[in-house]
Tab-separated table of C-alpha atoms in Angstrom:
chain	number	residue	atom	x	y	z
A	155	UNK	CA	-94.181	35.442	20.634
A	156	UNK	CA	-97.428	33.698	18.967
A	157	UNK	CA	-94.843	32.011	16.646
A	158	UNK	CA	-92.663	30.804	19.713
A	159	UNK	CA	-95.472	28.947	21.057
A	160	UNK	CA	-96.599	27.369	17.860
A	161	UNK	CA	-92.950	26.367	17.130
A	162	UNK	CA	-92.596	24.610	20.890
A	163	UNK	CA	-96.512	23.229	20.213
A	164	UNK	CA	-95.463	21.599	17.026
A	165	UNK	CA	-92.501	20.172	18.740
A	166	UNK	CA	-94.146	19.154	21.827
A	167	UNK	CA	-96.535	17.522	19.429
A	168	UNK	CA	-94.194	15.990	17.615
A	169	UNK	CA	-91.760	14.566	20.277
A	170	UNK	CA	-94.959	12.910	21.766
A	171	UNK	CA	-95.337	11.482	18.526
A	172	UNK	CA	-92.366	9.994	18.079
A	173	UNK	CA	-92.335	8.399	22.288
A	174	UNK	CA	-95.639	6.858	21.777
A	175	UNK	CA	-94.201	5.243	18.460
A	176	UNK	CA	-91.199	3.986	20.691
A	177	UNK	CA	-92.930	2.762	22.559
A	178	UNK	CA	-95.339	1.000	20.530
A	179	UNK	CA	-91.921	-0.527	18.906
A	180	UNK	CA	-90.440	-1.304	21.940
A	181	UNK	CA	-93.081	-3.263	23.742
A	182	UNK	CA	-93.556	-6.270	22.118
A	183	UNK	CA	-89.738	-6.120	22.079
A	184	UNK	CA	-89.097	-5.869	25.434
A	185	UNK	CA	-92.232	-8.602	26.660
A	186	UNK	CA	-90.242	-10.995	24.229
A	187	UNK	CA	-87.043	-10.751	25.561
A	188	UNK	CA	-88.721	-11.311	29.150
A	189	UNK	CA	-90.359	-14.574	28.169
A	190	UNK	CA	-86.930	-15.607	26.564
A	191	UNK	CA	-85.643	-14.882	29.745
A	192	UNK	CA	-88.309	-16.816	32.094
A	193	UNK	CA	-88.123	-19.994	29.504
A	194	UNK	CA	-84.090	-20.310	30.355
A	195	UNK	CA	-84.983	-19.807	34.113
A	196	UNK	CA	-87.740	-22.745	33.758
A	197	UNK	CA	-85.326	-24.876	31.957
A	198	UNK	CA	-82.419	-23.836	34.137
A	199	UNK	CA	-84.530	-25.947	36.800
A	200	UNK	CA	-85.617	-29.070	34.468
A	201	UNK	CA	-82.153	-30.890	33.659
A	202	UNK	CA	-83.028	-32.932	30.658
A	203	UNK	CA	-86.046	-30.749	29.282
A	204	UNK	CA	-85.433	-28.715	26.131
A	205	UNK	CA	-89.185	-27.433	26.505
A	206	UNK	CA	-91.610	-27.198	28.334
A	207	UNK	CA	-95.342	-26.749	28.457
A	208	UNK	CA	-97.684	-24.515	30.544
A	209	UNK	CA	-100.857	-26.359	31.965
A	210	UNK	CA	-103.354	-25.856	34.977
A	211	UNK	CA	-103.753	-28.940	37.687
A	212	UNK	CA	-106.558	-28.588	40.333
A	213	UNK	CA	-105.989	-24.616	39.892
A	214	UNK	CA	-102.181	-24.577	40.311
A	215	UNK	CA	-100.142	-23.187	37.448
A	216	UNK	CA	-96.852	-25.912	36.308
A	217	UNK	CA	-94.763	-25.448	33.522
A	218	UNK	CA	-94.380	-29.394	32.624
A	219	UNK	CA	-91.351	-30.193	30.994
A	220	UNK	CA	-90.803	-32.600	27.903
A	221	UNK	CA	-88.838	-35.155	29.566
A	222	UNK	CA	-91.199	-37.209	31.574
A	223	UNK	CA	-91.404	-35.884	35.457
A	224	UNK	CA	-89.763	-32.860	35.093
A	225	UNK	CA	-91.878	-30.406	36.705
A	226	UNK	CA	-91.348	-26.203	37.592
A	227	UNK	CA	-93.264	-24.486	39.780
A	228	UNK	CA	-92.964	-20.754	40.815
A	229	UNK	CA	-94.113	-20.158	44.636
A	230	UNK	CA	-94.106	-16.790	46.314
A	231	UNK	CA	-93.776	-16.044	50.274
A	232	UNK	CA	-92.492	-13.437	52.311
A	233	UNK	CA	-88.974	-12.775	52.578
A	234	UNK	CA	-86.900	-10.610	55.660
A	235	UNK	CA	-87.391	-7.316	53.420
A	236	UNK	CA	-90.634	-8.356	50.794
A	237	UNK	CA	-91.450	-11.159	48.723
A	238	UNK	CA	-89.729	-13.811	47.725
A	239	UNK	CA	-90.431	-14.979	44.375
A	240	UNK	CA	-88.808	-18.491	43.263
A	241	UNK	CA	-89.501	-21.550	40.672
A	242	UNK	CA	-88.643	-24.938	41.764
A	243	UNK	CA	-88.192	-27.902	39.551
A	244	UNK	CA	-88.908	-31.240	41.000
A	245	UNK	CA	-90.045	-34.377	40.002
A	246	UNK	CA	-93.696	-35.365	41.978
A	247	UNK	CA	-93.522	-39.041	40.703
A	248	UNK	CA	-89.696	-39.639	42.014
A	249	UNK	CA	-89.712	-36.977	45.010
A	250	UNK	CA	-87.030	-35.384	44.042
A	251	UNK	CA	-86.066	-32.214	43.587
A	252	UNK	CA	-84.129	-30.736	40.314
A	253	UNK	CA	-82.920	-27.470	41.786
A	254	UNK	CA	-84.119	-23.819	42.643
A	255	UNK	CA	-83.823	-20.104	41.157
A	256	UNK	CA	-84.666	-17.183	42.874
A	257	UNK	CA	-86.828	-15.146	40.220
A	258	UNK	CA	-86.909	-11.298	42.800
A	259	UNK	CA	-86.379	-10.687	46.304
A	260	UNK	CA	-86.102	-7.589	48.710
A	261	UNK	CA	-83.139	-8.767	50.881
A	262	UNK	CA	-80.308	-7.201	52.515
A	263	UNK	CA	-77.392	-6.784	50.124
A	264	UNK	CA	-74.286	-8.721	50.945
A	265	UNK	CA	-76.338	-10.593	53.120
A	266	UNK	CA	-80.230	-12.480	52.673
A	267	UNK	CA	-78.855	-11.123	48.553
A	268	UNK	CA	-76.878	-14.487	48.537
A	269	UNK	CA	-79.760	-17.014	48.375
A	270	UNK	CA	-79.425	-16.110	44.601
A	271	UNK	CA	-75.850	-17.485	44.970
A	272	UNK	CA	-75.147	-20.719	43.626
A	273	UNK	CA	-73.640	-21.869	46.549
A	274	UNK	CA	-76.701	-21.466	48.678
A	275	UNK	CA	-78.808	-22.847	45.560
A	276	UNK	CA	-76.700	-26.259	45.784
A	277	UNK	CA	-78.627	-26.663	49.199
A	278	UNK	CA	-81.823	-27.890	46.544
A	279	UNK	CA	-79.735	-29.776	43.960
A	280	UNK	CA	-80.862	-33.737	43.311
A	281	UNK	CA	-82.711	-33.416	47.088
A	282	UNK	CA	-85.777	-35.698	48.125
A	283	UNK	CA	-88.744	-33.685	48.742
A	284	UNK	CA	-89.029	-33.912	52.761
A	285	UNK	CA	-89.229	-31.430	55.636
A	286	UNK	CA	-86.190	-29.731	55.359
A	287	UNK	CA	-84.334	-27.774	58.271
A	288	UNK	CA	-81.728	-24.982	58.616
A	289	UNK	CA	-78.755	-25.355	60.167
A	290	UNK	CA	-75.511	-23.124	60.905
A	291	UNK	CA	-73.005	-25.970	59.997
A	292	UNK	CA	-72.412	-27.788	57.042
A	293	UNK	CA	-75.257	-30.402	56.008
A	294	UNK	CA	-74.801	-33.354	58.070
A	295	UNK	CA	-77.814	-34.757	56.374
A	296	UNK	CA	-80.355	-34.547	53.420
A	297	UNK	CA	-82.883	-32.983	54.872
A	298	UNK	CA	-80.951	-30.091	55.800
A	299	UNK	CA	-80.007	-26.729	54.587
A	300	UNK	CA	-76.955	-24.740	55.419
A	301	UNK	CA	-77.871	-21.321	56.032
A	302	UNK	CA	-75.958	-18.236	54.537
A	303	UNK	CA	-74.011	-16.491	57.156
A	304	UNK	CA	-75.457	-13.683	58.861
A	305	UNK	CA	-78.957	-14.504	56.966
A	306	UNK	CA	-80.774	-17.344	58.621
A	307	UNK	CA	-84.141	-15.611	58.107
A	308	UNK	CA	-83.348	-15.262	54.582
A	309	UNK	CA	-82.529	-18.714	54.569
A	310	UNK	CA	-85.601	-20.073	56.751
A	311	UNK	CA	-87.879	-18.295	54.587
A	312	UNK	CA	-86.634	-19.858	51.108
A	313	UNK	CA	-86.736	-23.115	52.674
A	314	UNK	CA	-90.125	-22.287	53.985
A	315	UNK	CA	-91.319	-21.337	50.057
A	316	UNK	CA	-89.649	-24.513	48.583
A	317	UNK	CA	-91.494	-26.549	51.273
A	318	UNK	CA	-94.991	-25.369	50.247
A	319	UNK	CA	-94.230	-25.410	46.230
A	320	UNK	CA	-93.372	-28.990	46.903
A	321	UNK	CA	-96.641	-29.572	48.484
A	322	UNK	CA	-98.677	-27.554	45.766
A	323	UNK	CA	-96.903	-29.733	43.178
A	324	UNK	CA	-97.702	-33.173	45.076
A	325	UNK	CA	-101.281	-31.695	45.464
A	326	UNK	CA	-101.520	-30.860	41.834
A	327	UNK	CA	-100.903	-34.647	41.243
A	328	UNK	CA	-103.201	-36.248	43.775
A	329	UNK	CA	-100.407	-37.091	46.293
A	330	UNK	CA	-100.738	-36.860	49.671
A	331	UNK	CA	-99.405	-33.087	50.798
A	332	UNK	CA	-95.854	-34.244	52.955
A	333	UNK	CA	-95.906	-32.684	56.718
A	334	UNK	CA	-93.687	-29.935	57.628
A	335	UNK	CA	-92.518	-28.266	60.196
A	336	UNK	CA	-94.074	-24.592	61.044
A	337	UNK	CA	-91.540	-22.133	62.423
A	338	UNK	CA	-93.021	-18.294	63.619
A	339	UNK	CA	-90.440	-15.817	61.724
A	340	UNK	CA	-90.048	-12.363	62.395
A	341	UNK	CA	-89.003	-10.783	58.885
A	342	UNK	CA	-87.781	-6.947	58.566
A	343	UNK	CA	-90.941	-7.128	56.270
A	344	UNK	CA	-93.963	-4.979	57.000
A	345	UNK	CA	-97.881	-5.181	56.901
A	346	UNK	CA	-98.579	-2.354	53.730
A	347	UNK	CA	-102.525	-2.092	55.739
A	348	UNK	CA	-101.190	-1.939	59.343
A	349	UNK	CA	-97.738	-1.569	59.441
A	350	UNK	CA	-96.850	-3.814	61.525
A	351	UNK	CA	-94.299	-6.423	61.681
A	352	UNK	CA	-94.748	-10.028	59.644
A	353	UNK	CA	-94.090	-13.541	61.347
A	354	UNK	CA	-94.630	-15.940	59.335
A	355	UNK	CA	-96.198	-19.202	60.333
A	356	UNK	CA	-92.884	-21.357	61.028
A	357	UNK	CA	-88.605	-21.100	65.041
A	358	UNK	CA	-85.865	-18.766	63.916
A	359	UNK	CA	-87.720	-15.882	65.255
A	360	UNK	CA	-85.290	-12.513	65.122
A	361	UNK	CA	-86.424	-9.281	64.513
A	362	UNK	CA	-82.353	-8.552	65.598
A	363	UNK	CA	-80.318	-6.150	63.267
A	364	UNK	CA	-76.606	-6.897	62.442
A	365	UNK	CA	-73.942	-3.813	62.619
A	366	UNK	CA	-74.620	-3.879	59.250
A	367	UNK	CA	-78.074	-3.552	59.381
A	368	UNK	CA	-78.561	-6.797	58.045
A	369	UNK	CA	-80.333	-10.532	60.243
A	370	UNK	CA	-78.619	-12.643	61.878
């Protein structure tokens, strides 16, 4: 019996041992492979940049790229089911902006999923900064942005994050912050402290459920 629970000690021992030393090996591994991964995001957004480097301006974090202009940014706001987390490359000198990626989101699958699609992405390609609006129809105009079916909150809400990076950026340069428009959204999100509801401070306001459970 005695020898039983030395033998499964020494193995218990041992197998923590060798987990911890995984680990250990693993780590610095893994972290690498992650920053590999967020430099071809950043330069995913900067067209002509082969590099980039990371600076702070008036206490916003950029990742500047090494062709002249070529700025990312990565802004955060709430989405229909939790953050939204996205980078935006833009120039601040030409107002323009490169293009978008959506870094994580919470949204309904088959539905607010597709604003990592590239066709909703296109919406942001080679677009002056300005006060863009979502529309259920195909862009008449530059300053809008078709919405994916069945996920206009999704799509208000992305818009809504690009809007304020673009400010942030302009600030970070000493321009003048651009006006937008403020639309109160009801997201499927909810308060962690209170449990209630989130609108955000912009007018597609829908707390409405699809069959599928999704937004409208």
């Amino acid at each position: 019996m005695k020898k039983s629970i030395l033998t499964l000690t020494i193995l218990g021992l041992i197998s923590a041992l060798l987990l911890s030393f995984a680990h250990q090996l693993l780590t610095p591994i893994i972290a690498s492979r992650q920053e590999e991964g967020k430099k071809d995001i950043i330069l995913a957004v900067l067209p002509e940049s082969n590099n980039f480097k990371v600076l702070e301006k008036n206490g916003i974090i950029l990742y500047e790229g090494n062709k002249d202009g070529e700025v990312a940014i990565i802004a955060r706001g709430p989405g229909f089911g939790g953050e939204i987390e996205l980078i935006v490359g833009a120039n601040p000198f030409e107002r323009k902006v490169y293009g978008i990626k959506v870094l994580s989101h919470s949204e309904t699958p088959g539905l607010g999923s597709h604003i990592t699609g590239e066709v909703f992405e296109q919406n942001f390609v080679d677009k002056p900064f300005g006060d863009y609006q979502v529309v259920k129809r195909p862009v008449a105009d530059l300053m809008e942005v078709e919405a994916i079916t069945g996920a206009t909150v999704s799509s208000q809400l992305v818009v809504d994050i690009v809007k304020k990076a673009i400010n942030e950026m302009l600030l970070a340069y000493g321009f003048d912050a651009i006006a937008i428009t403020e639309v109160p959204v009801v997201t499927g999100a909810t308060d962690t402290s209170t449990g209630a509801t989130i609108t955000t401070g912009a007018t597609v306001t829908t707390g409405a459920t699809s069959l599928g459970g999704g937004e409208y």
